[in-house]
PDB file of C-alpha atoms in Angstrom:
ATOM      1  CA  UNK A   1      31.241 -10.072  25.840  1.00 44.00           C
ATOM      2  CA  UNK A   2      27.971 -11.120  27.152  1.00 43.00           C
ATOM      3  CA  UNK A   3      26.733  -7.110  26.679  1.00 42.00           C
ATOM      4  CA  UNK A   4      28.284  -7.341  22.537  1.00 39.00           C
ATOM      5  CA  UNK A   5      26.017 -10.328  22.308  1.00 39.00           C
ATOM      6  CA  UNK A   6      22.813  -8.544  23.700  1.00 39.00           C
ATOM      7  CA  UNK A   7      23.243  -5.482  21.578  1.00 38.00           C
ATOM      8  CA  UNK A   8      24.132  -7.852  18.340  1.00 36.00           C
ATOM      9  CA  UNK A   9      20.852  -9.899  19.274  1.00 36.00           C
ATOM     10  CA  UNK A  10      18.514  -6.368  19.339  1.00 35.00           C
ATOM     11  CA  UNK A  11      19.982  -5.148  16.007  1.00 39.00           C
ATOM     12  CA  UNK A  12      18.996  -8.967  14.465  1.00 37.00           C
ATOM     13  CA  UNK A  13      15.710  -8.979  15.695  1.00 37.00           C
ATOM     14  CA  UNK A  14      15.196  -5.526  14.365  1.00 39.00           C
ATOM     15  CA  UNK A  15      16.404  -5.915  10.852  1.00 40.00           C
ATOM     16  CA  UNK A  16      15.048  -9.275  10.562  1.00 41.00           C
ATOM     17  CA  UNK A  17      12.190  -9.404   8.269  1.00 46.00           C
ATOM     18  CA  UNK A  18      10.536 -12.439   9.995  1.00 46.00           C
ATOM     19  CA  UNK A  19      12.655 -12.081  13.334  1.00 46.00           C
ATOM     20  CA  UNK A  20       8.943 -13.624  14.350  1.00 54.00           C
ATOM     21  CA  UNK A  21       8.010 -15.938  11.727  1.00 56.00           C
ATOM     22  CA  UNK A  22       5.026 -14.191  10.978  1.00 75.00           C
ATOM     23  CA  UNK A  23       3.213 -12.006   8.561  1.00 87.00           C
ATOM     24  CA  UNK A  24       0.714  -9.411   8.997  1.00 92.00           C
ATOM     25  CA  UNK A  25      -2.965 -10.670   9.254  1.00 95.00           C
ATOM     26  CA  UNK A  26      -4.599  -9.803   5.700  1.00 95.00           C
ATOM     27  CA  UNK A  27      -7.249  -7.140   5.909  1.00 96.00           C
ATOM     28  CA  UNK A  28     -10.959  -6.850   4.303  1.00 95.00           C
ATOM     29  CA  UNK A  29     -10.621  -4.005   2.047  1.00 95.00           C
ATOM     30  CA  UNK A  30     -14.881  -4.557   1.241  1.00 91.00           C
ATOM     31  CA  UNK A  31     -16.959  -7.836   0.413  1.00 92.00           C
ATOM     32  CA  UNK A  32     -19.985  -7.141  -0.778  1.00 89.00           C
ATOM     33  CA  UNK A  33     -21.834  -9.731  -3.002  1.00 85.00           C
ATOM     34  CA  UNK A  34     -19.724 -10.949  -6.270  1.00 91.00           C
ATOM     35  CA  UNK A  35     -16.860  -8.955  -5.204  1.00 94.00           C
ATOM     36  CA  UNK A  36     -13.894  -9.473  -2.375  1.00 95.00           C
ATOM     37  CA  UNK A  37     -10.680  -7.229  -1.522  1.00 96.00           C
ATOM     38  CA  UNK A  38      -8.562  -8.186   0.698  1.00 96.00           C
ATOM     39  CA  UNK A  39      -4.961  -7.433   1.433  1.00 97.00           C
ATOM     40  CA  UNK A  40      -1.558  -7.753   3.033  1.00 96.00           C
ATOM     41  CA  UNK A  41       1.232  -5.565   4.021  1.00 96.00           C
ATOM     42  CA  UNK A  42       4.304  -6.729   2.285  1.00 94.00           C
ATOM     43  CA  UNK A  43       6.179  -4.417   4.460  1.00 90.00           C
ATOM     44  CA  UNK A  44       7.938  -6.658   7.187  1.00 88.00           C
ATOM     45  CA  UNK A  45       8.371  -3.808   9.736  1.00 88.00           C
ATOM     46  CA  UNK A  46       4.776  -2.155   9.593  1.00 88.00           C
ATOM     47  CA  UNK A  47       1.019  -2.961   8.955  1.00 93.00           C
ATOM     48  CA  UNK A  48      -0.870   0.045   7.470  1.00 94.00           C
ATOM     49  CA  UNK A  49      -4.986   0.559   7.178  1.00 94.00           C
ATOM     50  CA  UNK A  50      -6.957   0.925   3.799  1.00 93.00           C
ATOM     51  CA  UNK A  51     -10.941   0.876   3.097  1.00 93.00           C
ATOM     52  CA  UNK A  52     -12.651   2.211   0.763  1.00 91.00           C
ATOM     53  CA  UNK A  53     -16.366   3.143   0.736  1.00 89.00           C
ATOM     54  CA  UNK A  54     -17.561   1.339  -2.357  1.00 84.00           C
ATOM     55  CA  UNK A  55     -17.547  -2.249  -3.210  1.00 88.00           C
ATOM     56  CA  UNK A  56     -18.811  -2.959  -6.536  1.00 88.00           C
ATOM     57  CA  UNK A  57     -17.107  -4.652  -9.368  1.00 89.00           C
ATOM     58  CA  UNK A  58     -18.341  -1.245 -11.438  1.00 88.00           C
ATOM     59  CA  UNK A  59     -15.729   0.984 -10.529  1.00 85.00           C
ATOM     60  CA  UNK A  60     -16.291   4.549 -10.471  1.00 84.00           C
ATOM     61  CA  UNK A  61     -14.075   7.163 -11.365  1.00 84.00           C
ATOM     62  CA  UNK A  62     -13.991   8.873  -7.892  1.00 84.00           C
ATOM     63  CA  UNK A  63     -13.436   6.709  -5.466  1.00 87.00           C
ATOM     64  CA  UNK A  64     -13.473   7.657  -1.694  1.00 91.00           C
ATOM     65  CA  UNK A  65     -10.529   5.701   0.373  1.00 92.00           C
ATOM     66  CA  UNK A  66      -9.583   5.990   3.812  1.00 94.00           C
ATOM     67  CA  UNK A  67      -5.172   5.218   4.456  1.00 93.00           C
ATOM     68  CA  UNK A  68      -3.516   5.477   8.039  1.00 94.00           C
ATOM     69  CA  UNK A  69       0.096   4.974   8.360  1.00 94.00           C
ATOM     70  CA  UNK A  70       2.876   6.027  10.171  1.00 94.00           C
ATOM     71  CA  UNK A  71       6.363   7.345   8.171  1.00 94.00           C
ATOM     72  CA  UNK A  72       8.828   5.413   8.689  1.00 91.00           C
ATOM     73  CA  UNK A  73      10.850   7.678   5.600  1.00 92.00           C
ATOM     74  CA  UNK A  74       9.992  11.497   4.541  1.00 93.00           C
ATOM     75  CA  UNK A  75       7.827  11.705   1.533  1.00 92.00           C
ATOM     76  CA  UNK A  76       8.852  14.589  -0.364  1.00 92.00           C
ATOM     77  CA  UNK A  77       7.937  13.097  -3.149  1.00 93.00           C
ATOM     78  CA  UNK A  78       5.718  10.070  -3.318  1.00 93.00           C
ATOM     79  CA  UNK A  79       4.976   7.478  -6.152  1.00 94.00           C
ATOM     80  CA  UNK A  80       2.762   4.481  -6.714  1.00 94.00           C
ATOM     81  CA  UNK A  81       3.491   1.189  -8.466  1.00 96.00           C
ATOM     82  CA  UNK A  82       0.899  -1.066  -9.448  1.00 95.00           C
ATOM     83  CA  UNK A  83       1.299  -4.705 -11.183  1.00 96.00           C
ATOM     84  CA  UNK A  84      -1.535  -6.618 -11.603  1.00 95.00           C
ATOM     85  CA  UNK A  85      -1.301 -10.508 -12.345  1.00 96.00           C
ATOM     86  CA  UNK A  86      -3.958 -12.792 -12.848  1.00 94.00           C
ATOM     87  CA  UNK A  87      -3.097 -17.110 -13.396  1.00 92.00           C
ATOM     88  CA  UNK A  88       0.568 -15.908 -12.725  1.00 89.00           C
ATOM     89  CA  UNK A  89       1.083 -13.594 -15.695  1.00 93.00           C
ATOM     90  CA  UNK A  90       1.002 -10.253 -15.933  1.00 94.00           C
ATOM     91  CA  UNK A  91      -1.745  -7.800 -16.991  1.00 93.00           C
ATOM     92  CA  UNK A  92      -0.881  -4.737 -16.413  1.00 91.00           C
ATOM     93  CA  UNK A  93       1.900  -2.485 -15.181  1.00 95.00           C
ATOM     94  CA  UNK A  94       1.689   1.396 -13.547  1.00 91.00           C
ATOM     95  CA  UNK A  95       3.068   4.595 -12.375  1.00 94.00           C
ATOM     96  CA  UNK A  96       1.596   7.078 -10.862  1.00 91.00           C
ATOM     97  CA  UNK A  97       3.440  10.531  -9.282  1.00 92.00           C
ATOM     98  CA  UNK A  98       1.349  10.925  -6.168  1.00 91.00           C
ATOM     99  CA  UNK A  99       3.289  13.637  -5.102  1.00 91.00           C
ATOM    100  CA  UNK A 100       6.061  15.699  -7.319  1.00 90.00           C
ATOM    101  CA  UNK A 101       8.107  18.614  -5.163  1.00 83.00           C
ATOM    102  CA  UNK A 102       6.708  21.166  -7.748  1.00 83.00           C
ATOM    103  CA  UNK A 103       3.169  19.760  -7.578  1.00 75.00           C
ATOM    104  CA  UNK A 104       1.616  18.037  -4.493  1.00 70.00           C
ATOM    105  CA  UNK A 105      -1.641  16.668  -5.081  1.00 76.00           C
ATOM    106  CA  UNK A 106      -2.570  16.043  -1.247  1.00 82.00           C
ATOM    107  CA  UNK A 107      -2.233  18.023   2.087  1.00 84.00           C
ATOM    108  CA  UNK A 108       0.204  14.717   3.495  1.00 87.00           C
ATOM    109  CA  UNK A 109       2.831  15.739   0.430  1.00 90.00           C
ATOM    110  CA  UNK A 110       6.150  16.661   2.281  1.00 91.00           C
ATOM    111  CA  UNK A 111       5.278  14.876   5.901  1.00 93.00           C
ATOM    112  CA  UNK A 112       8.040  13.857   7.612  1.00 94.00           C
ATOM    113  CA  UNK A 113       9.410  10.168   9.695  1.00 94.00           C
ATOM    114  CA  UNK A 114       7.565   9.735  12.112  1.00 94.00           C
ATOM    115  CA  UNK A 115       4.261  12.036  11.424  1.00 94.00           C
ATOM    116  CA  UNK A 116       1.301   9.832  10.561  1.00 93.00           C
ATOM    117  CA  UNK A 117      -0.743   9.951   7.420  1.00 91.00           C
ATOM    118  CA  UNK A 118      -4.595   9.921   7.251  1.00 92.00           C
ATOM    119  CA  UNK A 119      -6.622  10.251   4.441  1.00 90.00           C
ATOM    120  CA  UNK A 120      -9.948  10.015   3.956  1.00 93.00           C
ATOM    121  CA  UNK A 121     -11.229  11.222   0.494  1.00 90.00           C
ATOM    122  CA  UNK A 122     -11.647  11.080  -3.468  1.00 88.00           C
ATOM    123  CA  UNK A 123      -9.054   9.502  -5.868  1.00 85.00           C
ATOM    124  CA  UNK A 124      -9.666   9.965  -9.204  1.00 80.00           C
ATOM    125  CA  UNK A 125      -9.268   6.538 -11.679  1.00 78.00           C
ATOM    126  CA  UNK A 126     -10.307   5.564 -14.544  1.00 79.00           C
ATOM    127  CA  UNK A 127     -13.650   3.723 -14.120  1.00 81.00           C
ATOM    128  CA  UNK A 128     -13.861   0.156 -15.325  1.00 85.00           C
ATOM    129  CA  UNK A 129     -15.887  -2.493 -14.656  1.00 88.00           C
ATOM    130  CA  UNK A 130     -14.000  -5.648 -12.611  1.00 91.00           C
ATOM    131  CA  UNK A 131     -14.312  -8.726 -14.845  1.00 91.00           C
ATOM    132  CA  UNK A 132     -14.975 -12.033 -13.737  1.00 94.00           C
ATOM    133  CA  UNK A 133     -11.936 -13.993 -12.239  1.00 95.00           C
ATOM    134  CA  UNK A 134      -9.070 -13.805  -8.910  1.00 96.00           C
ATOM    135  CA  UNK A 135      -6.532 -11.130  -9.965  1.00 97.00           C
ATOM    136  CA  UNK A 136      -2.981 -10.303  -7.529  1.00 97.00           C
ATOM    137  CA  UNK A 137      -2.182  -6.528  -7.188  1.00 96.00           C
ATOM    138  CA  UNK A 138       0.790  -5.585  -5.554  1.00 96.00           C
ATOM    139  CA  UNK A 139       1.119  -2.050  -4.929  1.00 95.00           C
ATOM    140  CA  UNK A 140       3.994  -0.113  -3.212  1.00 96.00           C
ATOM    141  CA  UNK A 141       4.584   3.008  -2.363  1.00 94.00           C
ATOM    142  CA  UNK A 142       7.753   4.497  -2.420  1.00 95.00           C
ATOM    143  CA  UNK A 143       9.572   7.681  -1.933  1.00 94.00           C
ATOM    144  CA  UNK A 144      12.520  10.053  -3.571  1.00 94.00           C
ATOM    145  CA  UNK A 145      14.759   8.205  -2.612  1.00 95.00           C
ATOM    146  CA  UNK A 146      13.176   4.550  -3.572  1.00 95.00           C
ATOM    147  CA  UNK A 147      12.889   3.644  -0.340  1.00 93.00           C
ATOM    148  CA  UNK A 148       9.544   2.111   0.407  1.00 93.00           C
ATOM    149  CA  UNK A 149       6.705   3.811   2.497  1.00 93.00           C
ATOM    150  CA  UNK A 150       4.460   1.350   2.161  1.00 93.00           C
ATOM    151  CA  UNK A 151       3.170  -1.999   0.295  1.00 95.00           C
ATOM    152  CA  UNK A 152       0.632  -4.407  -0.009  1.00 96.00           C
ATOM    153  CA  UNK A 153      -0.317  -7.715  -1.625  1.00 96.00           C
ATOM    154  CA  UNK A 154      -3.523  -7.786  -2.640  1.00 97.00           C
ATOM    155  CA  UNK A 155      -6.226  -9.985  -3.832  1.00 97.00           C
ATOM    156  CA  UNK A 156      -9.505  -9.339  -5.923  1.00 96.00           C
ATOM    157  CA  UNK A 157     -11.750 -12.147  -6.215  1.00 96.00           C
ATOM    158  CA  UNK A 158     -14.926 -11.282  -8.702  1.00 96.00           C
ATOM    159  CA  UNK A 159     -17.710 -13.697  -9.504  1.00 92.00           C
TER     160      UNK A 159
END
């Protein structure tokens, strides 16, 4: 009995979301004068790394990021929702294919569990300028199957 109550104890703590009561720290994504990124994974079994190499509220159209995470599901295909909210409603709402069977866009397209993903390079977006104001992104990133690879709260503070 006492061995049934170990073994039902380890599969609790592992499927617990907050089998530790805690979240992941947040991370500086950049802060550079009027502007501040910061995030969180929403993800309660992994933390994940994201930077990018510009910090201005004008926002090019080829941005350079750097992402390291480790699978925890095979991406075969690979898709990215945004919603962005700002004083609790929503702004905007979007899909993006990052990578289609037919049509992989990046040399991490068809990695397996387990292998790790690093990028460091370009994404192309449109460019915009960041208005004034705090604005909530949450982004995920999910596979084939719908199960999630990876998310994030984030905040963008712009003054």
């Amino acid at each position: 009995m006492e061995g049934v109550t170990v073994v039902l104890l380890l599969i609790w703590t592992l499927i617990s979301p907050s089998s530790n009561g805690k979240a992941w720290p947040p991370h500086t994504v950049c802060r550079d004068g009027n502007l501040e990124v910061f995030y969180q994974s929403c993800d309660p079994l992994q933390d994940f790394g994201f930077s990018v190499d510009q910090c201005s509220k004008h926002l090019k159209s080829n941005l350079n990021i750097r992402l390291g995470i480790v699978l925890r599901e095979d991406i075969r295909e690979l898709f990215l929702d945004i919603a962005l909210f700002t004083k609790g409603s929503s702004i905007l709402n979007f899909s993006y294919p990052i990578c289609e069977e037919d049509l992989p866009k990046f040399s991490f397209c068809g990695r397996r569990k387990g292998e790790q993903i690093y990028y460091a390079g370009p994404i192309n977006n449109p460019g915009f300028e960041i208005l004034e104001g705090e604005y909530q992104v949450l982004l995920e990133l999910y596979n084939e199957k719908r199960s999630t690879v990876a998310c994030a709260n984030a905040t963008v503070i712009c003054s």
